[in-house]
Short mmCIF file of N, CA and C and ligand atoms in Angstrom, two decimals:
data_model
loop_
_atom_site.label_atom_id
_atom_site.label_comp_id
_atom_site.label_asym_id
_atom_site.label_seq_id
_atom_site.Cartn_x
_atom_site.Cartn_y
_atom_site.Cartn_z
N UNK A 1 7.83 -6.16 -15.57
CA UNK A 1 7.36 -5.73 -14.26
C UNK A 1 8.45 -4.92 -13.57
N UNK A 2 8.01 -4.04 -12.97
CA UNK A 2 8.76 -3.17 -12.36
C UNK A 2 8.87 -3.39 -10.39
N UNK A 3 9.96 -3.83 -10.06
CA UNK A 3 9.79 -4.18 -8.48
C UNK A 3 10.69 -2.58 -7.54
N UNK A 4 10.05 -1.88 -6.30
CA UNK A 4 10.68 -1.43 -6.16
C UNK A 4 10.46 -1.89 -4.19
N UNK A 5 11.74 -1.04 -3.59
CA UNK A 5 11.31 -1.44 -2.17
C UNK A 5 11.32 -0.43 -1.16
N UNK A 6 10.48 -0.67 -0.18
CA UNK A 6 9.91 0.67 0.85
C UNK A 6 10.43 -0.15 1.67
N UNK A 7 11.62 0.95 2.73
CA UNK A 7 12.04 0.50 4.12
C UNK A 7 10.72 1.45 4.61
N UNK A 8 9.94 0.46 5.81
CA UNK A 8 8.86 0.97 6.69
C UNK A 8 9.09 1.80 7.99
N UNK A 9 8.55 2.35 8.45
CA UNK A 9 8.98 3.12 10.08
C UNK A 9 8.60 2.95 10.73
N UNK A 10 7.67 1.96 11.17
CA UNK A 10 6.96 1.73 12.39
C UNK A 10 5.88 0.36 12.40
N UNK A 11 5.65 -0.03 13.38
CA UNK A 11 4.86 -1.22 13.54
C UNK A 11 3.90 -0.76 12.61
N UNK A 12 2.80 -0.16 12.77
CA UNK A 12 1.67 0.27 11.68
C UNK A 12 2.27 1.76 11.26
N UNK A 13 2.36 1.53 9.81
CA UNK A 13 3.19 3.03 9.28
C UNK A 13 2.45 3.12 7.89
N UNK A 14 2.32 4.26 7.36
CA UNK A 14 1.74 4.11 6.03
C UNK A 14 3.08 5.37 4.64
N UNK A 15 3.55 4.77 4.10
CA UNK A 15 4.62 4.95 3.03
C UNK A 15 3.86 5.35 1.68
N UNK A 16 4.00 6.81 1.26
CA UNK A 16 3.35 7.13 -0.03
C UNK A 16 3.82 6.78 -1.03
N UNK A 17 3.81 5.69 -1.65
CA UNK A 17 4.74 5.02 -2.82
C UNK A 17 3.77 6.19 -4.97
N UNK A 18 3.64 6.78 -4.20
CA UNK A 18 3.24 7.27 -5.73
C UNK A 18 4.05 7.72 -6.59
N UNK A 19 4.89 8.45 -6.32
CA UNK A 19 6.01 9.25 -7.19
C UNK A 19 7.02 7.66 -7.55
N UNK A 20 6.83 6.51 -6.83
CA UNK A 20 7.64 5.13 -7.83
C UNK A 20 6.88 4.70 -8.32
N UNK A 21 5.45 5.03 -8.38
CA UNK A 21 4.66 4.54 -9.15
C UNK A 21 4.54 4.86 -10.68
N UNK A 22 4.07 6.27 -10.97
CA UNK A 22 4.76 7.14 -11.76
C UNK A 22 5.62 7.08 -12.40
N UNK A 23 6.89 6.84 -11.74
CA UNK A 23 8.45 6.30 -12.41
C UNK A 23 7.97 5.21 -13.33
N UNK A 24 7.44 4.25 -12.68
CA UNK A 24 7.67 2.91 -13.38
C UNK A 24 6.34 3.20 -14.31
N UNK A 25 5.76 3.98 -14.75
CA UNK A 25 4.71 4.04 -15.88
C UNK A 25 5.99 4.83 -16.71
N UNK A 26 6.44 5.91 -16.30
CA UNK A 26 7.55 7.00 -17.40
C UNK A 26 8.23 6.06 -17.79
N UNK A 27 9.43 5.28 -16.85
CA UNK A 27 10.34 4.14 -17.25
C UNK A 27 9.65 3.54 -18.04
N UNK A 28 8.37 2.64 -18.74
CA UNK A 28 8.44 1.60 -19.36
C UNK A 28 7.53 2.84 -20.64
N UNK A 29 7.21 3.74 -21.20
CA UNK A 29 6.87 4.14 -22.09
C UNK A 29 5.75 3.71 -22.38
N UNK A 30 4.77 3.80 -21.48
CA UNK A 30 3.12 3.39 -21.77
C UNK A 30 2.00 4.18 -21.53
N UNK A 31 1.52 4.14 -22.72
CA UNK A 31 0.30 5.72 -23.12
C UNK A 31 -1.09 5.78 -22.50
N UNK A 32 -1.00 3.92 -23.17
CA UNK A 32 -2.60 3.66 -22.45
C UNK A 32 -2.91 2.34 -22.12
N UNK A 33 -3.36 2.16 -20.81
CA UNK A 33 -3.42 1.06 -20.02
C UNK A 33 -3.48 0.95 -18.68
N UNK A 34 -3.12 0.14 -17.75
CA UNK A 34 -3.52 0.26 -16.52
C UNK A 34 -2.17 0.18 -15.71
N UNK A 35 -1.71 0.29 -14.54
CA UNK A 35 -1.28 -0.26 -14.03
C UNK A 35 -1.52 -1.14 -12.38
N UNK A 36 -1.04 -2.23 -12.57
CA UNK A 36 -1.27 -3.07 -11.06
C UNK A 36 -0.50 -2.89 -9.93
N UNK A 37 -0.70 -2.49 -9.29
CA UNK A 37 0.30 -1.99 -7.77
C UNK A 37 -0.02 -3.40 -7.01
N UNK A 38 1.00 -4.11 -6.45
CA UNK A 38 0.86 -5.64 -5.67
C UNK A 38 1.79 -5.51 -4.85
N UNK A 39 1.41 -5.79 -3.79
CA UNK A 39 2.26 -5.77 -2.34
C UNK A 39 1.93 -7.26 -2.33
N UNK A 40 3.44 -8.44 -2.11
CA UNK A 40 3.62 -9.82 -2.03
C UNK A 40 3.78 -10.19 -0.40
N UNK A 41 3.12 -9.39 0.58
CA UNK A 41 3.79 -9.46 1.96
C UNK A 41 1.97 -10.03 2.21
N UNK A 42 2.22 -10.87 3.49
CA UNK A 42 0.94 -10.90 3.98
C UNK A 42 0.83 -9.96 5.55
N UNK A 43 1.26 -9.76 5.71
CA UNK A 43 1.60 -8.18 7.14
C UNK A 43 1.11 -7.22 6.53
N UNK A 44 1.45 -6.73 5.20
CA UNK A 44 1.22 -4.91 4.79
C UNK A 44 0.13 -5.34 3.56
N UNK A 45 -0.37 -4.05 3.44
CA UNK A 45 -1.01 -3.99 2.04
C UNK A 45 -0.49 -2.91 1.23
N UNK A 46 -2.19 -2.40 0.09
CA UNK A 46 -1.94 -1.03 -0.73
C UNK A 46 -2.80 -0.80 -1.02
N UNK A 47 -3.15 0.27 -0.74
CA UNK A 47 -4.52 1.57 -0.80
C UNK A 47 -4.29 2.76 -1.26
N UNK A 48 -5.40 2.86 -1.74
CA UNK A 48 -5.53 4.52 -2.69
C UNK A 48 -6.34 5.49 -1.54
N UNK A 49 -6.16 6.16 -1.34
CA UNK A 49 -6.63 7.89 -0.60
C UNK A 49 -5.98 8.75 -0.42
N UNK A 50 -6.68 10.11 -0.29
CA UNK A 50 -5.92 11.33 0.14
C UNK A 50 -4.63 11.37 0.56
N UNK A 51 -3.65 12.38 -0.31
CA UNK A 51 -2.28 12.21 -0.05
C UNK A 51 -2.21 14.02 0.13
N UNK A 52 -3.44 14.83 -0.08
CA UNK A 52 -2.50 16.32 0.57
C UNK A 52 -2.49 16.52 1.60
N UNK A 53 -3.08 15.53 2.51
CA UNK A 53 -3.70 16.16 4.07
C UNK A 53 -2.55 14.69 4.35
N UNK A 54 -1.50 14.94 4.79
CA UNK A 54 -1.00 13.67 5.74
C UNK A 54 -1.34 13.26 6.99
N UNK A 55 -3.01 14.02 7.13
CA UNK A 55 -3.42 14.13 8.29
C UNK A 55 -4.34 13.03 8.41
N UNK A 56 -5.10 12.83 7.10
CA UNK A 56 -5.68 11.65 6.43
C UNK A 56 -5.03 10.53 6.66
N UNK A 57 -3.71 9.95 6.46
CA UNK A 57 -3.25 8.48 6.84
C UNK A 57 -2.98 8.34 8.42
N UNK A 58 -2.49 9.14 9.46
CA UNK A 58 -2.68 9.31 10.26
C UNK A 58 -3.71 8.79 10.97
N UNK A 59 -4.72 9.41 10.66
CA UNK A 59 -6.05 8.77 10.77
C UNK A 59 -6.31 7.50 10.70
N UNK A 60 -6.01 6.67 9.28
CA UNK A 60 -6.43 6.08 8.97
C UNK A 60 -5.77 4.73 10.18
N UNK A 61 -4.37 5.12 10.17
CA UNK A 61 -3.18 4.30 11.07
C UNK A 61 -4.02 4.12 12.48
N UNK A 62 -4.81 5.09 13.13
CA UNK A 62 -5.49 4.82 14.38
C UNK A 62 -6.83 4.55 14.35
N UNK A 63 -7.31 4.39 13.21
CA UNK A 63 -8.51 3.95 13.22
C UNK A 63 -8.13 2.07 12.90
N UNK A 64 -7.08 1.54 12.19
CA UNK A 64 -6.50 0.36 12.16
C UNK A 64 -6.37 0.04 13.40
N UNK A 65 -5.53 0.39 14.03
CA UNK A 65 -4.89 -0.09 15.13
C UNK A 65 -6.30 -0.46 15.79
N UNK A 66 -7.20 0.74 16.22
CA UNK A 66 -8.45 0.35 17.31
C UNK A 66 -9.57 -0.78 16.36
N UNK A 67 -9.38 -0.80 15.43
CA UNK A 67 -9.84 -1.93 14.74
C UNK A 67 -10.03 -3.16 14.99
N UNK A 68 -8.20 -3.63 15.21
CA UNK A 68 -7.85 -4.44 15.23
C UNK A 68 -7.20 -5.02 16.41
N UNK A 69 -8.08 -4.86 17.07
CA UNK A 69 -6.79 -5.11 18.76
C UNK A 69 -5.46 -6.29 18.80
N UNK A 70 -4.88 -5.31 19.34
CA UNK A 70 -3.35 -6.19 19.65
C UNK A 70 -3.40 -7.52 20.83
N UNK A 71 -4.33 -7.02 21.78
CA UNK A 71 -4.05 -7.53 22.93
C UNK A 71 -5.64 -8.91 23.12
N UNK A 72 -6.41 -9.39 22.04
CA UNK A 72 -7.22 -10.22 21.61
C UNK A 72 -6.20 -11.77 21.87
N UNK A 73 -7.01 -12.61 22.52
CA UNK A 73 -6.33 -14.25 22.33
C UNK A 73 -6.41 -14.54 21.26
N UNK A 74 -5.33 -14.46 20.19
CA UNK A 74 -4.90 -14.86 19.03
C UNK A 74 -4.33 -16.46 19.28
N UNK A 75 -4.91 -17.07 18.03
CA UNK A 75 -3.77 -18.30 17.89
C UNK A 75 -2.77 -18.29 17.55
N UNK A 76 -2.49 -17.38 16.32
CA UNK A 76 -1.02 -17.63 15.96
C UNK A 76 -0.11 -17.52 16.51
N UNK A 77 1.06 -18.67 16.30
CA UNK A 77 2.14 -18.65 17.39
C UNK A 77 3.15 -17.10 16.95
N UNK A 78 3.40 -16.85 15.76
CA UNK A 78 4.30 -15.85 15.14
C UNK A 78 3.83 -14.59 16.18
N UNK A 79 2.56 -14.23 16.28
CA UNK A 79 1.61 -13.05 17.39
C UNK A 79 1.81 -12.15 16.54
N UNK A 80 1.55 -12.21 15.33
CA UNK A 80 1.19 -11.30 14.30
C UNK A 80 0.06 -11.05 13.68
N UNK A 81 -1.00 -11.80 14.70
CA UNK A 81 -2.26 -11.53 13.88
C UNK A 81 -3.01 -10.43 13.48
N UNK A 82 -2.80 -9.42 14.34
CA UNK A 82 -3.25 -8.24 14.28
C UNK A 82 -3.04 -7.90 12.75
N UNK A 83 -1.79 -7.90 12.64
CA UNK A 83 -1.16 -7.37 11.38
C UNK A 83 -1.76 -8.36 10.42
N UNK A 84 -2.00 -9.69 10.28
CA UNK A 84 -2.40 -10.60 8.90
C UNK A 84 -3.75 -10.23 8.40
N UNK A 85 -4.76 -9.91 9.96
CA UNK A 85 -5.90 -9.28 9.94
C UNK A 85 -5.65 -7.73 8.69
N UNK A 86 -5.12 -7.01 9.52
CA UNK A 86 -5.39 -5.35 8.72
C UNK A 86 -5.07 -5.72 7.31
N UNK A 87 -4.07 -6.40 7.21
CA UNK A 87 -3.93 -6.93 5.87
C UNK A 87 -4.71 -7.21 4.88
N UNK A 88 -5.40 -7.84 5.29
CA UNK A 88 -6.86 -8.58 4.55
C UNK A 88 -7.50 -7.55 4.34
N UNK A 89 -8.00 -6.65 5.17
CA UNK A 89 -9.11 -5.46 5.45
C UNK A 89 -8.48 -4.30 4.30
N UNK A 90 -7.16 -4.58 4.26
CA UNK A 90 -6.85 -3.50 3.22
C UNK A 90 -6.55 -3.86 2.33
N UNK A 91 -6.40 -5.16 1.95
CA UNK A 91 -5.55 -5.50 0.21
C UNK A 91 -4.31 -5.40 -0.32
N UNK A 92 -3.88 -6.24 -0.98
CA UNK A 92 -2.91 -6.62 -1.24
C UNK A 92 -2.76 -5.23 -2.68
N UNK A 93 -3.65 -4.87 -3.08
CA UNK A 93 -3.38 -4.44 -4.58
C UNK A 93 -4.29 -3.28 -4.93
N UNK A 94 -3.36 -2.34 -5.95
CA UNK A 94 -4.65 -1.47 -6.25
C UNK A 94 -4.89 -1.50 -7.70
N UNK A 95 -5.47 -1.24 -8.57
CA UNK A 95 -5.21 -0.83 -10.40
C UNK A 95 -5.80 0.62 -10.17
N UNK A 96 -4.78 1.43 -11.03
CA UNK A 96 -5.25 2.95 -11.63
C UNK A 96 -4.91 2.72 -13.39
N UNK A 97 -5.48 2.94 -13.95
CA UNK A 97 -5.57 3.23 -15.22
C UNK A 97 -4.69 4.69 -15.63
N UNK A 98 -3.95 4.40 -17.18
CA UNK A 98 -3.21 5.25 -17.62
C UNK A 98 -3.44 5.54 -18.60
N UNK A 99 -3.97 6.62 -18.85
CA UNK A 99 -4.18 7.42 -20.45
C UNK A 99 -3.30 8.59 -20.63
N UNK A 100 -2.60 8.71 -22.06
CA UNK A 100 -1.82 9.57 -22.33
C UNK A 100 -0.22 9.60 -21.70
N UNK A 101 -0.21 8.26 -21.34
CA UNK A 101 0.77 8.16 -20.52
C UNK A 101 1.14 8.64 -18.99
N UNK A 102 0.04 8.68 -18.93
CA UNK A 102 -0.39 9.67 -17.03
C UNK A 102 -1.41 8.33 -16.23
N UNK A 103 -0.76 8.31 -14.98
CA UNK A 103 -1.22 7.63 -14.14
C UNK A 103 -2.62 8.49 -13.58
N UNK A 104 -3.60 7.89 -14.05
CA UNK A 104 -5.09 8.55 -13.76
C UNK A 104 -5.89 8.86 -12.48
N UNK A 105 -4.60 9.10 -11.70
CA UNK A 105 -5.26 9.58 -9.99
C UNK A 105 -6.05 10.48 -10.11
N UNK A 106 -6.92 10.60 -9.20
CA UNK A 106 -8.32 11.69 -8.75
C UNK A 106 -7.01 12.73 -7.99
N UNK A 107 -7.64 14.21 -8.43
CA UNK A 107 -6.95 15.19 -7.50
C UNK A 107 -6.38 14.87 -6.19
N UNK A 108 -6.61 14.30 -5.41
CA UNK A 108 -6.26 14.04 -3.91
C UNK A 108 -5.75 12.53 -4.23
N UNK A 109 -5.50 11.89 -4.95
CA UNK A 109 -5.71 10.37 -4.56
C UNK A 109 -3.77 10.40 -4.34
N UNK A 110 -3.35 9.45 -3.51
CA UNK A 110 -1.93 8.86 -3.61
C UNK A 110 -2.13 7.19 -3.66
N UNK A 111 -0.85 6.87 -3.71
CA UNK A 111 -1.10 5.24 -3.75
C UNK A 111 0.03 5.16 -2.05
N UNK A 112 -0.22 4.30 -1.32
CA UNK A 112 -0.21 3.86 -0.29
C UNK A 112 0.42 2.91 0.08
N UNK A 113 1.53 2.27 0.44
CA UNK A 113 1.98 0.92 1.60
C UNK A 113 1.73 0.94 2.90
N UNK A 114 0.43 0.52 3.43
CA UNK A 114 0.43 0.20 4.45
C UNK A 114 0.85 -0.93 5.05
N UNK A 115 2.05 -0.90 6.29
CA UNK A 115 2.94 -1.92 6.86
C UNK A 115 2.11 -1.89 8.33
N UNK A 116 2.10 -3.26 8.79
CA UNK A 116 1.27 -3.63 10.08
C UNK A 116 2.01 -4.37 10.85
N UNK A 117 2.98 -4.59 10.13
CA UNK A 117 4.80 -5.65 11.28
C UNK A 117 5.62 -5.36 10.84
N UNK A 118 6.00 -3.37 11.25
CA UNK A 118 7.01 -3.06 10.39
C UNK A 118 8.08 -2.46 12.03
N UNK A 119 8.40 -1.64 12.07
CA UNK A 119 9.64 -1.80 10.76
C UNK A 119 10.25 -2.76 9.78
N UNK A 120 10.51 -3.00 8.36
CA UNK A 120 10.72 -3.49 7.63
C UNK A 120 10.71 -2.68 6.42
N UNK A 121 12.15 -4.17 5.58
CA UNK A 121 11.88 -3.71 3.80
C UNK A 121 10.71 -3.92 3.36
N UNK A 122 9.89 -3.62 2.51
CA UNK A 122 8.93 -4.36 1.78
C UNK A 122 8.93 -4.27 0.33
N UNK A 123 8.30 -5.00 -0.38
CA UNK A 123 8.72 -4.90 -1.83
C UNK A 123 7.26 -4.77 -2.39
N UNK A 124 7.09 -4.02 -3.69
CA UNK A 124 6.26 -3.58 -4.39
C UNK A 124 6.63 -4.07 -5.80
N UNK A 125 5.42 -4.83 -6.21
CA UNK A 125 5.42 -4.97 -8.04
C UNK A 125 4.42 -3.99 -8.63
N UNK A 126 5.09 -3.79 -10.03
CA UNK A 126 4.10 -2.67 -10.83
C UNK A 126 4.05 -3.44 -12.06
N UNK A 127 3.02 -4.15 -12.21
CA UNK A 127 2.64 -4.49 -13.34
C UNK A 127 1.96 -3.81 -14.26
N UNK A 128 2.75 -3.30 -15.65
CA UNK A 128 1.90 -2.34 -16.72
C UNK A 128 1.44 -3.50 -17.65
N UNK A 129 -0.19 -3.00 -17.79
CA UNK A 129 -0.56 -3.75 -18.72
C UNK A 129 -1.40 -2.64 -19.90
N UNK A 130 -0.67 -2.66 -21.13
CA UNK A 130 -0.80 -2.15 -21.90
C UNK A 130 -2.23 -2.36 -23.04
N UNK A 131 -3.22 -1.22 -23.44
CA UNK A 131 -4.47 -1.46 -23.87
C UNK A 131 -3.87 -1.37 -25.29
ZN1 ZN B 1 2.36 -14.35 11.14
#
C-alpha cells in the first residue's frame, strides 16, 4: 500500500490528489487492476469529477457548505458536525481501474480530497490490487 499526505487550505477545501495517484500505480509496476483511493479521516473524504475547469470544485465547495449548515443545533460536543455530515455525503473512497498500466480516468475526471475541518494534514492510502 502506498500512503501519501495532503496539507489542506481551508475549512472546506478540495486538494487534486491525482498526479500521487498515478505515482503510486508507476511506483508499484502494475499493468492491470484497480486501484483503491481511501481517505482514513472521518472530517474529509474522496471523489472523482472534473479537474480542467477548477471552476467545477469550487462549485462543488459551495454547494457543500449550503448543504450542510454550520449554524444547525448540533449535538456534538467537538462542533464538527457539519464536517462528519459532508463526509458521509461524499465518501471515504474511490476505485478507478488500471489497464496497461494507466490509471483509467474519463477525459475530465481527477481524483479529489475533500477536507471539511481543515486546515489540516490528511493522509491518503492507495491500495493496488492487481488482476
Ligand atoms: Zn467530531
Amino acid at each position: 500500500m502506498t500512503t501519501f499526505s495532503v496539507k489542506t487550505s481551508g475549512t472546506v477545501a478540495t486538494t487534486d490528489i491525482t498526479e500521487s495517484v498515478i505515482q503510486a500505480v508507476a511506483d508499484n509496476d502494475i499493468q492491470d487492476g484497480a486501484a483503491l483511493i481511501y481517505c482514513p479521516h472521518t472530517t474529509a473524504g474522496i471523489f472523482i469529477n472534473e479537474g480542467a475547469d477548477p471552476d467545477v470544485v469550487i462549485d462543488v465547495e459551495a454547494f457543500m457548505k449550503e448543504l450542510v449548515p454550520r449554524n444547525r443545533p448540533y449535538r456534538h460536543a467537538e462542533g464538527n458536525s457539519p464536517a462528519h455530515i459532508s463526509s458521509i455525503l461524499t465518501g471515504n473512497s474511490a476505485m478507478v481501474p488500471i489497464s496497461g498500466g494507466k490509471l483509467m480516468l474519463g477525459r475530465w475526471q481527477h481524483v479529489f480530497l475533500a477536507e471539511f475541518d481543515g486546515p489540516r494534514n490528511r493522509q491518503v492510502y492507495v491500495q493496488l490490487l492487481r488482476s
